[in-house]
XYZ file of C-alpha atoms in Angstrom:
419
model
C 79.572 90.628 104.525
C 80.009 87.578 102.501
C 77.534 88.656 100.038
C 79.555 91.854 99.408
C 82.669 90.509 98.034
C 84.907 93.385 96.630
C 85.376 93.302 92.820
C 88.606 91.470 91.890
C 88.639 89.026 94.944
C 87.030 86.163 93.346
C 89.621 83.469 93.054
C 88.008 80.511 91.384
C 89.037 81.884 87.992
C 92.403 83.299 89.000
C 93.941 80.404 90.823
C 93.464 77.144 88.958
C 96.739 75.507 89.266
C 96.145 71.786 90.505
C 99.355 71.666 92.220
C 98.255 73.957 95.022
C 97.145 72.173 98.069
C 98.020 71.492 101.770
C 100.651 68.861 100.851
C 102.716 70.986 98.618
C 102.469 74.053 100.910
C 103.524 71.912 103.816
C 106.558 70.473 102.035
C 107.811 74.038 101.378
C 106.701 75.026 104.842
C 108.855 72.209 106.338
C 111.835 73.468 104.590
C 111.413 77.077 105.848
C 110.520 75.664 109.369
C 113.942 74.010 109.458
C 115.970 76.838 107.547
C 114.537 80.124 108.753
C 115.289 79.734 112.280
C 118.924 79.098 111.478
C 119.020 82.201 109.365
C 117.422 84.202 112.289
C 119.393 82.862 115.034
C 122.844 83.427 113.207
C 121.589 87.076 112.494
C 120.986 87.744 116.061
C 124.309 85.930 117.035
C 126.133 88.374 114.627
C 124.534 91.398 116.509
C 126.026 89.877 119.819
C 129.491 89.354 118.056
C 129.488 93.102 117.401
C 129.661 93.749 121.142
C 126.681 95.548 122.319
C 127.991 95.452 125.813
C 130.895 97.681 124.528
C 128.314 100.037 122.898
C 129.438 99.286 119.311
C 126.559 97.137 117.895
C 124.065 98.823 115.619
C 121.449 99.672 116.669
C 122.854 100.660 120.122
C 119.654 101.074 121.963
C 117.054 98.280 121.358
C 115.027 98.534 124.437
C 113.688 95.430 125.977
C 114.607 93.605 122.663
C 118.199 93.347 123.762
C 119.930 89.993 123.616
C 121.731 88.403 126.597
C 125.306 89.960 126.552
C 128.112 87.463 126.407
C 131.772 87.626 125.676
C 132.078 86.457 122.011
C 134.649 83.708 121.906
C 137.805 83.921 119.689
C 137.782 79.968 119.167
C 137.219 78.361 116.887
C 138.833 80.987 114.723
C 136.255 80.311 112.060
C 133.343 80.809 114.327
C 132.069 84.115 112.929
C 132.899 82.903 109.375
C 130.539 80.122 109.865
C 127.964 82.061 111.575
C 127.815 84.696 108.922
C 128.122 82.251 105.970
C 125.035 80.463 107.204
C 123.153 83.650 107.853
C 123.703 85.265 104.378
C 124.351 81.930 102.278
C 121.201 80.041 103.653
C 119.240 83.190 103.530
C 119.852 83.549 99.783
C 119.244 79.807 99.159
C 115.911 80.003 100.795
C 114.623 82.889 98.637
C 113.279 80.566 95.931
C 111.585 78.445 98.650
C 110.018 81.640 100.145
C 108.621 82.637 96.796
C 107.264 79.208 96.051
C 105.519 78.994 99.431
C 104.046 82.452 98.819
C 102.922 81.291 95.442
C 101.235 78.127 97.047
C 99.129 80.325 99.497
C 98.396 83.197 97.553
C 94.634 82.395 96.962
C 94.202 82.611 100.904
C 95.187 86.401 100.742
C 92.099 86.935 98.799
C 89.740 85.209 101.340
C 86.466 86.997 101.863
C 85.177 87.827 104.453
C 88.710 88.578 105.883
C 88.068 87.104 109.181
C 85.467 84.370 110.164
C 86.824 83.567 113.683
C 89.278 84.740 116.282
C 91.612 82.046 115.130
C 91.560 83.366 111.596
C 92.071 86.784 112.748
C 95.169 85.662 114.651
C 96.479 83.751 111.666
C 96.099 86.686 109.353
C 97.841 88.939 111.761
C 100.539 86.472 111.916
C 100.693 86.252 108.204
C 101.015 89.882 107.912
C 104.103 89.821 110.305
C 105.565 86.742 108.796
C 105.155 87.616 105.211
C 105.986 91.345 105.631
C 108.977 90.501 107.902
C 110.500 87.792 105.752
C 110.133 89.852 102.497
C 111.641 93.000 104.249
C 114.523 91.020 105.399
C 115.302 89.238 102.312
C 114.970 92.408 100.015
C 116.977 94.728 102.526
C 119.610 91.936 102.939
C 120.174 91.447 99.236
C 120.346 95.252 98.669
C 122.989 95.327 101.432
C 125.032 92.898 99.640
C 124.670 94.721 96.487
C 125.836 98.024 98.318
C 122.584 99.588 97.127
C 120.979 101.553 99.961
C 117.978 102.756 98.056
C 115.726 102.437 101.019
C 117.407 105.570 102.537
C 117.466 104.203 106.277
C 119.972 102.504 108.531
C 120.207 98.803 107.236
C 121.597 97.640 110.432
C 118.717 99.028 112.504
C 116.043 98.246 110.200
C 117.188 94.564 109.779
C 117.429 93.995 113.626
C 113.850 95.263 114.264
C 112.543 93.485 111.021
C 113.962 90.303 112.340
C 111.872 90.586 115.567
C 108.798 91.186 113.609
C 109.287 88.252 111.466
C 109.990 86.110 114.391
C 106.957 87.242 116.126
C 104.898 86.245 113.078
C 106.969 82.970 112.591
C 106.217 81.682 116.160
C 102.615 82.469 116.045
C 102.065 80.948 112.673
C 103.892 77.797 113.495
C 101.905 77.340 116.594
C 98.666 77.753 114.620
C 99.679 75.672 111.586
C 102.109 73.022 112.766
C 99.362 70.420 113.458
C 97.880 71.112 110.075
C 101.322 70.736 108.388
C 102.002 67.406 110.081
C 98.537 66.190 108.894
C 99.146 67.315 105.307
C 102.591 65.673 105.082
C 101.128 62.396 106.314
C 98.215 62.516 103.783
C 100.461 61.905 100.666
C 103.574 59.861 100.391
C 106.688 61.804 99.059
C 107.762 58.700 97.250
C 104.463 58.470 95.283
C 104.598 62.209 94.359
C 108.150 61.628 93.010
C 106.939 58.687 90.857
C 103.843 60.726 89.598
C 104.189 62.089 86.013
C 102.511 65.451 84.985
C 99.810 63.373 82.947
C 98.724 61.722 86.162
C 98.919 64.694 88.395
C 95.600 65.430 90.079
C 94.542 68.037 92.548
C 94.396 67.352 96.128
C 91.134 66.773 97.976
C 89.178 69.954 98.632
C 90.477 71.420 102.009
C 89.265 73.816 104.749
C 92.021 76.404 104.109
C 90.958 76.930 100.398
C 94.357 76.261 98.791
C 92.945 73.596 96.359
C 91.484 75.271 93.325
C 87.587 74.766 93.108
C 87.902 74.840 89.236
C 91.374 73.263 88.492
C 93.096 73.593 85.217
C 94.973 70.698 83.554
C 98.396 70.163 85.054
C 101.306 71.825 83.098
C 103.862 70.558 85.506
C 103.975 67.767 87.934
C 104.424 68.232 91.682
C 107.702 66.400 91.248
C 108.705 68.938 88.615
C 107.523 71.813 90.899
C 109.795 70.542 93.599
C 112.678 70.209 91.065
C 112.237 73.683 89.903
C 112.212 75.193 93.340
C 115.271 72.890 94.341
C 117.042 73.874 91.150
C 116.496 77.529 91.827
C 117.999 77.059 95.337
C 120.815 75.059 93.960
C 121.507 77.970 91.339
C 121.578 80.513 94.015
C 123.958 78.388 96.163
C 126.311 77.857 93.083
C 126.564 81.738 92.454
C 126.911 82.463 96.180
C 129.417 79.885 97.506
C 132.182 81.869 95.745
C 131.878 84.224 98.777
C 133.878 81.817 100.933
C 135.559 79.508 98.510
C 138.339 81.498 96.694
C 138.546 79.153 93.857
C 134.845 79.697 92.995
C 135.011 83.604 93.624
C 134.536 84.349 89.834
C 130.988 82.772 90.153
C 129.994 84.978 92.971
C 127.674 87.104 91.169
C 125.898 88.523 94.364
C 129.170 89.811 95.654
C 130.062 93.021 93.991
C 132.375 94.234 96.703
C 134.155 90.837 96.895
C 135.433 91.194 93.513
C 137.381 94.400 94.385
C 140.831 92.572 94.877
C 144.311 93.699 95.653
C 147.542 92.398 93.598
C 149.492 89.345 94.274
C 149.560 88.002 97.833
C 146.967 90.926 98.603
C 144.592 89.506 96.258
C 141.675 88.876 98.495
C 138.445 90.711 99.063
C 138.279 94.209 100.237
C 135.197 95.833 101.669
C 136.297 99.544 102.057
C 139.281 101.058 100.072
C 141.799 103.444 101.337
C 140.104 106.076 98.973
C 136.732 105.445 100.222
C 137.978 105.774 103.858
C 139.473 109.255 102.784
C 143.013 108.419 103.895
C 145.885 110.356 102.335
C 149.255 109.133 101.205
C 150.869 111.391 103.645
C 148.779 110.013 106.659
C 149.721 106.314 105.897
C 153.316 107.212 104.644
C 156.775 107.384 106.394
C 155.326 110.015 108.807
C 152.787 107.559 110.380
C 153.144 106.716 113.885
C 151.257 104.268 116.241
C 149.959 105.899 119.441
C 150.015 103.219 122.145
C 148.562 104.169 125.417
C 147.597 102.388 128.715
C 149.477 103.027 132.033
C 151.432 105.650 130.041
C 151.760 106.848 126.435
C 154.346 106.217 123.726
C 154.583 106.353 119.860
C 156.156 103.716 117.648
C 156.898 103.985 114.021
C 156.724 101.065 111.580
C 160.359 100.243 111.789
C 160.159 99.964 115.584
C 157.158 97.796 115.359
C 159.034 95.490 113.138
C 161.991 95.113 115.667
C 159.306 93.655 118.230
C 158.696 89.811 118.281
C 156.677 88.972 115.289
C 154.023 86.360 115.031
C 152.293 84.621 112.375
C 148.777 83.239 112.253
C 146.520 81.913 109.527
C 143.225 83.529 110.240
C 139.828 83.947 108.317
C 138.320 87.403 108.031
C 134.540 87.477 107.606
C 132.206 90.208 106.513
C 128.715 90.757 107.654
C 127.689 90.632 104.094
C 128.642 86.934 104.080
C 132.038 86.920 102.056
C 135.068 85.592 103.889
C 138.658 84.626 103.216
C 141.672 82.978 105.097
C 145.108 84.509 104.854
C 148.520 84.388 106.736
C 149.026 87.376 108.709
C 152.233 88.460 110.587
C 152.684 91.364 113.001
C 152.858 92.037 116.784
C 150.727 90.217 119.155
C 148.218 92.548 120.742
C 148.895 91.215 124.082
C 152.541 92.151 123.670
C 151.556 95.635 122.990
C 149.326 95.677 125.958
C 152.301 94.673 128.090
C 154.359 97.305 126.353
C 151.748 99.785 127.424
C 151.974 98.707 130.882
C 148.393 96.867 130.932
C 149.402 93.237 130.849
C 145.876 92.149 131.807
C 143.541 94.585 129.807
C 139.758 94.491 130.294
C 139.401 95.954 126.769
C 141.213 97.953 124.110
C 140.031 100.751 121.896
C 141.551 100.727 118.289
C 141.245 104.032 116.265
C 141.801 104.034 112.451
C 143.240 106.986 110.291
C 139.827 107.141 108.697
C 137.696 109.093 110.798
C 134.093 108.769 108.816
C 131.756 106.017 109.257
C 130.697 103.860 112.172
C 133.547 101.670 112.080
C 136.470 104.109 112.232
C 137.306 102.655 115.675
C 136.299 99.430 117.574
C 136.485 98.203 121.117
C 137.960 94.718 121.850
C 137.039 92.433 124.653
C 139.760 91.149 127.058
C 139.839 87.704 125.473
C 140.117 89.269 121.917
C 143.115 91.243 123.098
C 144.793 88.254 124.939
C 144.318 85.773 122.232
C 147.829 84.544 121.120
C 146.684 84.968 117.618
C 145.464 88.597 117.813
C 147.692 90.753 116.070
C 148.482 94.215 115.035
C 149.294 92.787 111.381
C 152.013 94.419 109.532
C 152.384 91.860 106.670
C 150.089 89.356 104.851
C 151.249 86.396 103.095
C 154.694 87.333 103.450
C 154.566 90.776 101.772
C 153.556 94.315 103.040
C 149.875 94.984 103.522
C 148.449 96.855 100.480
C 146.959 100.202 101.088
C 143.445 98.895 100.726
C 144.224 95.894 103.204
C 145.287 98.549 105.841
C 148.742 99.550 105.427
C 150.878 100.556 107.554
C 149.055 98.343 110.196
C 145.834 96.672 110.833
C 144.188 94.652 113.533
C 143.260 90.974 112.870
C 141.638 88.883 115.599
C 140.179 85.405 115.495
C 136.445 85.065 114.974
C 135.948 88.862 115.093
C 133.498 90.517 112.465
C 135.362 91.935 109.677
C 134.579 95.550 110.268
C 135.988 95.399 113.722
C 139.324 94.131 112.297
C 140.285 97.901 111.885
C 142.445 98.955 109.186
C 144.947 101.856 108.932
C 145.365 101.728 112.783
C 146.578 104.947 114.303
C 145.954 104.486 118.132
C 145.684 101.470 120.474
C 144.373 102.316 124.007
C 144.525 99.357 126.561
C 142.215 99.732 129.457
C 142.778 98.117 132.803
C 140.140 96.207 134.524
């Protein structure tokens, strides 16, 4: 088979960069070895935060790939904001590193024969899952942030199962390559690399992995420059992403199209879904609006009656699965006060329903701790003024550390369920 190499797979002429080698690949791999598990774990925790035990996570049925269920905490109030900020922000920052790592190992993709040993077969299968999985997760994740669902399937479902494919490839690949990574990192001093100019840059010694070019061209960039280029790319992505969570830098958030759709004055903070997109008419959210409150019994309250109940103010963040977040001052009636008013002072859960009936988030179930937290509100006002229509007027839910889409807007019904 070695004598019958398919045309186009000869790599000696195509891959001549003297920078490629085990050391550079290992440096990039070390960054990903630290960063990618954080992105993966925070992604899986985000799934748990959606409440799969309440049948409201997407996908709902994941078979034996389900995660241990636990009650997502409401404290610290910034928990989901931190989790999702790390997942999306770090995922974006690592994109230049992933691309550089793929560039550094691309000659191995053209190895022939494709498998010389069982270890190589395992390595190639792990690479297929690893590279395919990470590219799929990054591309669909970025498209989701851009609200560009060109792929035509459920982002949530595909992203969840894609994560497991990536993790399987990641674990096998790390198991196979970790000793090689450690050896390669020890072979060259980072300080020495950072002091080496382009003119003095030389290829690494020939390696068994075939990363080092057999016929290297003169260096056009030092390894110091290559690392700086990748680091600069990651820093640039960080700069244009940090505005997702820092309001003062929001104009720089180029990867945040939905976050730029703001309200007016005190309502000037990001909106994910507008009242128009939710299909809610002025009549539905106007003077005729009533809140249906149920538990031990049923009653209806208009907005004026809700304003006569004890009001509570809480400064809470709201964080979207897409990575943006903001902190605002919300005022309204505590959910636990409404639960007591409904005759269920110690609820096991609550079902919140919106005036909007389309889409998967037109209703949300809340855990007991989310209902009973002293800062969980049916918010009527924000930053001292009425909620704008796009922010959920006449009433919306705001709960500490709850994923943004479950802070239901345009609430029409609250059902408290006893234990």
